[in-house]
Short mmCIF file of C-alpha atoms in Angstrom, two decimals:
data_model
loop_
_atom_site.label_atom_id
_atom_site.label_comp_id
_atom_site.label_asym_id
_atom_site.label_seq_id
_atom_site.Cartn_x
_atom_site.Cartn_y
_atom_site.Cartn_z
CA GLY A 14 38.24 1.28 3.79
CA GLU A 15 36.79 1.31 7.19
CA SER A 16 33.02 0.66 7.21
CA VAL A 17 30.13 -0.43 9.63
CA GLY A 18 29.06 -3.81 8.90
CA LEU A 19 26.83 -6.58 10.24
CA HIS A 20 27.53 -10.33 11.01
CA LEU A 21 24.23 -11.77 9.69
CA PRO A 22 22.02 -10.15 6.91
CA THR A 23 19.04 -12.04 8.02
CA LEU A 24 17.58 -13.36 11.20
CA SER A 25 14.50 -15.37 11.91
CA VAL A 26 13.12 -15.81 15.53
CA GLN A 27 10.01 -17.21 17.20
CA GLU A 28 7.65 -14.75 18.74
CA GLY A 29 8.33 -14.35 22.37
CA ASP A 30 12.00 -15.18 22.10
CA ASN A 31 14.71 -12.76 22.44
CA SER A 32 16.56 -11.39 19.40
CA ILE A 33 20.22 -10.33 19.10
CA ILE A 34 21.36 -8.39 16.13
CA ASN A 35 25.06 -7.73 15.78
CA CYS A 36 27.24 -5.03 14.23
CA ALA A 37 30.97 -4.89 13.65
CA TYR A 38 32.53 -1.45 13.32
CA SER A 39 36.19 -0.77 12.26
CA ASN A 40 36.73 2.78 13.11
CA SER A 41 38.21 3.15 16.56
CA ALA A 42 37.52 6.92 16.55
CA SER A 43 33.70 6.39 16.47
CA ASP A 44 32.30 7.78 19.65
CA TYR A 45 28.55 7.59 19.15
CA PHE A 46 26.34 4.72 17.99
CA ILE A 47 22.69 4.34 17.07
CA TRP A 48 20.38 1.65 16.11
CA TYR A 49 17.40 2.22 13.78
CA LYS A 50 14.43 0.16 12.71
CA GLN A 51 13.04 0.44 9.10
CA GLU A 52 9.79 -0.89 8.13
CA SER A 53 8.94 -1.35 4.46
CA GLY A 54 8.12 1.83 2.78
CA LYS A 55 9.17 3.99 5.57
CA GLY A 56 12.13 5.92 6.65
CA PRO A 57 14.52 4.76 9.42
CA GLN A 58 13.13 5.16 13.00
CA PHE A 59 15.40 5.60 15.95
CA ILE A 60 15.50 2.83 18.52
CA ILE A 61 18.38 3.51 20.94
CA ASP A 62 21.73 5.14 21.06
CA ILE A 63 24.85 4.79 23.09
CA ARG A 64 28.01 6.90 23.63
CA SER A 65 31.61 5.44 23.67
CA ASN A 66 31.96 6.18 27.33
CA MET A 67 29.25 3.44 27.96
CA ASP A 68 29.12 -0.24 27.49
CA LYS A 69 25.42 -0.90 28.06
CA ARG A 70 22.31 1.12 27.66
CA GLN A 71 18.60 -0.06 28.10
CA GLY A 72 15.40 1.12 26.75
CA GLN A 73 11.94 -0.46 26.70
CA ARG A 74 12.46 -4.08 25.58
CA VAL A 75 15.78 -3.15 24.07
CA THR A 76 19.28 -3.10 25.19
CA VAL A 77 22.42 -1.96 23.29
CA LEU A 78 25.83 -3.49 24.10
CA LEU A 79 29.06 -1.83 23.25
CA ASN A 80 32.49 -3.64 23.31
CA LYS A 81 35.03 -1.23 22.19
CA THR A 82 37.90 -3.85 22.64
CA VAL A 83 36.54 -5.79 19.67
CA LYS A 84 34.70 -3.04 18.03
CA HIS A 85 31.21 -4.78 18.34
CA LEU A 86 27.82 -3.41 18.77
CA SER A 87 24.67 -5.43 19.47
CA LEU A 88 21.04 -4.81 19.84
CA GLN A 89 18.99 -7.11 22.22
CA ILE A 90 15.25 -7.20 21.76
CA ALA A 91 13.28 -8.89 24.53
CA ALA A 92 10.15 -10.91 23.93
CA THR A 93 10.31 -10.25 20.23
CA GLN A 94 6.78 -9.53 18.69
CA PRO A 95 5.55 -9.51 15.15
CA GLY A 96 5.70 -5.93 15.03
CA ASP A 97 9.39 -6.05 15.53
CA SER A 98 9.80 -7.62 12.01
CA ALA A 99 11.89 -5.02 10.14
CA VAL A 100 15.35 -4.29 8.75
CA TYR A 101 17.67 -3.02 11.61
CA PHE A 102 20.58 -0.76 10.93
CA CYS A 103 23.46 0.21 13.11
CA ALA A 104 25.23 3.62 12.58
CA GLU A 105 28.32 5.32 13.98
CA ASN A 106 29.46 8.83 14.32
CA ILE A 107 32.85 9.77 13.35
CA ALA A 108 33.79 13.35 14.23
CA TYR A 109 37.00 14.74 12.53
CA GLY A 110 38.83 17.92 13.17
CA GLY A 111 36.44 19.07 15.76
CA SER A 112 33.30 18.82 13.58
CA GLN A 113 30.24 17.27 14.98
CA GLY A 114 30.42 14.35 12.60
CA ASN A 115 28.10 12.36 10.45
CA LEU A 116 26.27 9.08 10.85
CA ILE A 117 27.59 6.24 8.77
CA PHE A 118 25.28 3.25 8.43
CA GLY A 119 25.74 -0.32 8.18
CA LYS A 120 23.98 -2.54 5.59
CA GLY A 121 21.32 -3.66 7.72
CA THR A 122 19.87 -6.99 9.13
CA LYS A 123 16.41 -8.24 8.31
CA LEU A 124 14.53 -9.67 11.36
CA SER A 125 11.55 -11.96 10.71
CA VAL A 126 9.31 -12.92 13.61
CA LYS A 127 7.45 -16.20 13.30
CA PRO A 128 4.13 -16.50 15.10
CA ASN B 18 4.07 18.22 14.70
CA ALA B 19 4.94 16.91 11.19
CA GLY B 20 8.63 16.08 11.81
CA VAL B 21 10.50 15.76 8.46
CA THR B 22 8.45 16.02 5.28
CA GLN B 23 9.68 14.97 1.83
CA THR B 24 7.99 15.60 -1.41
CA PRO B 25 7.31 14.03 -3.89
CA LYS B 26 6.97 10.42 -2.69
CA PHE B 27 7.50 8.95 -6.08
CA GLN B 28 9.26 10.46 -9.23
CA VAL B 29 10.23 9.09 -12.61
CA LEU B 30 12.72 11.02 -14.65
CA LYS B 31 14.26 10.61 -18.11
CA THR B 32 18.08 10.76 -18.40
CA GLY B 33 19.24 14.20 -18.56
CA GLN B 34 16.36 15.89 -16.88
CA SER B 35 16.80 17.91 -13.66
CA MET B 36 14.54 18.05 -10.49
CA THR B 37 14.43 19.15 -6.90
CA LEU B 38 13.57 16.87 -3.92
CA GLN B 39 11.99 18.88 -1.30
CA CYS B 40 12.67 18.40 2.42
CA ALA B 41 11.27 20.37 5.36
CA GLN B 42 11.33 20.11 9.07
CA ASP B 43 9.52 21.78 11.86
CA MET B 44 11.70 20.84 14.78
CA ASN B 45 13.96 23.82 14.59
CA HIS B 46 16.94 21.43 14.01
CA GLU B 47 20.22 22.95 12.83
CA TYR B 48 21.67 19.80 11.31
CA MET B 49 20.09 18.28 8.13
CA SER B 50 21.30 15.64 5.80
CA TRP B 51 20.37 13.75 2.63
CA TYR B 52 20.96 9.90 2.15
CA ARG B 53 20.30 7.55 -0.64
CA GLN B 54 19.40 3.94 -0.04
CA ASP B 55 20.13 1.20 -2.58
CA PRO B 56 19.63 -2.47 -2.09
CA GLY B 57 22.44 -4.04 -0.20
CA MET B 58 24.21 -0.66 0.28
CA GLY B 59 22.58 0.64 3.42
CA LEU B 60 22.23 4.34 3.62
CA ARG B 61 25.00 6.59 2.11
CA LEU B 62 25.39 10.25 2.94
CA ILE B 63 25.05 12.65 0.06
CA HIS B 64 25.31 16.15 1.48
CA TYR B 65 24.75 17.69 4.92
CA SER B 66 24.28 21.05 6.52
CA VAL B 67 24.99 22.13 10.08
CA GLY B 68 23.11 25.27 9.75
CA ALA B 69 21.43 27.90 7.39
CA GLY B 70 24.05 29.06 4.77
CA ILE B 71 26.41 26.13 5.57
CA THR B 72 26.51 22.92 3.46
CA ASP B 73 29.22 20.32 2.96
CA GLN B 74 29.74 17.03 1.01
CA GLY B 75 29.15 13.54 2.18
CA GLU B 76 30.21 10.12 0.77
CA VAL B 77 28.52 10.36 -2.56
CA PRO B 78 27.87 14.04 -3.61
CA ASN B 79 28.58 13.82 -7.29
CA GLY B 80 25.55 14.75 -9.42
CA TYR B 81 23.75 16.42 -6.48
CA ASN B 82 23.59 20.06 -5.29
CA VAL B 83 22.16 21.33 -2.05
CA SER B 84 21.61 24.74 -0.46
CA ARG B 85 20.21 25.71 2.86
CA SER B 86 18.66 29.34 2.95
CA THR B 87 16.54 28.74 5.89
CA THR B 88 16.72 26.42 8.98
CA GLU B 89 13.53 24.61 7.86
CA ASP B 90 14.29 23.63 4.30
CA PHE B 91 17.01 21.62 2.69
CA PRO B 92 16.22 20.85 -1.07
CA LEU B 93 18.35 18.36 -3.12
CA ARG B 94 18.91 19.11 -6.76
CA LEU B 95 19.71 16.64 -9.38
CA LEU B 96 21.29 18.65 -12.19
CA SER B 97 21.19 16.02 -14.99
CA ALA B 98 19.57 12.70 -13.81
CA ALA B 99 21.41 9.49 -14.64
CA PRO B 100 20.14 5.86 -14.32
CA SER B 101 22.74 5.38 -11.47
CA GLN B 102 20.69 7.83 -9.51
CA THR B 103 17.74 5.54 -9.34
CA SER B 104 17.35 5.03 -5.62
CA VAL B 105 15.34 6.00 -2.61
CA TYR B 106 16.40 9.29 -1.00
CA PHE B 107 15.88 10.18 2.65
CA CYS B 108 16.19 13.50 4.32
CA ALA B 109 16.96 13.79 8.00
CA SER B 110 17.48 16.25 10.68
CA SER B 111 18.86 16.27 14.24
CA TYR B 112 19.63 18.72 16.92
CA SER B 113 23.41 17.98 16.41
CA GLY B 114 25.72 15.28 15.00
CA TYR B 115 25.51 13.57 18.46
CA SER B 116 21.69 13.22 18.61
CA PRO B 117 19.38 10.81 16.76
CA LEU B 118 18.62 11.68 13.17
CA HIS B 119 14.84 12.00 12.41
CA PHE B 120 13.95 10.71 8.96
CA GLY B 121 11.36 11.49 6.46
CA ASN B 122 9.52 8.76 4.55
CA GLY B 123 11.62 8.93 1.48
CA THR B 124 11.25 9.86 -2.28
CA ARG B 125 11.54 6.90 -4.53
CA LEU B 126 13.24 8.22 -7.79
CA THR B 127 13.48 6.15 -10.96
CA VAL B 128 15.63 7.47 -13.86
CA THR B 129 15.03 5.70 -17.29
#
């Protein structure tokens, strides 16, 4: 079946470097995407979102890129800090029959930042 | 502003017992949902509600019931707990399906 997935389950980067976390989605009807950060013992925390009518959106130190042609989503974190160490999830919204849809999550990528 | 509050934080049940996981939000969000998180499985949608009096099934609804009598509360009931329901449960709310979900800090449930 269709699902949201990730290319890499783990990513290790040096403090100060840029991080890129990738996500592949398979449903071409998805029109809203979100990245979440989850620290140990806590609920997922919203990072940034993007609609399908955009291909790039920037936040503070984060950028999300959407390539609908190859159904690919990425999260770029600039100047990665130890506090960025967490599991990152992408999620897609699929609306059927005029409903507002629900978020379907990928399995997550664990980011480790080395000091 | 508390956001989304889940209780209890931890719970141990024996097989066959029932219980209710509580969820409350103070953001006046119409949309609320329950997810379960298992290792290597990400978050999977159990049930959701688009407003008081309206609920619907998600990806993995079997063994769970929900109701939404008020905008603020969205409890999740386990009717007869099974070991397969051992998981971390997250409640979330949002303004709509096209706005970010705000999550609680979860309930860690163990069924023996």
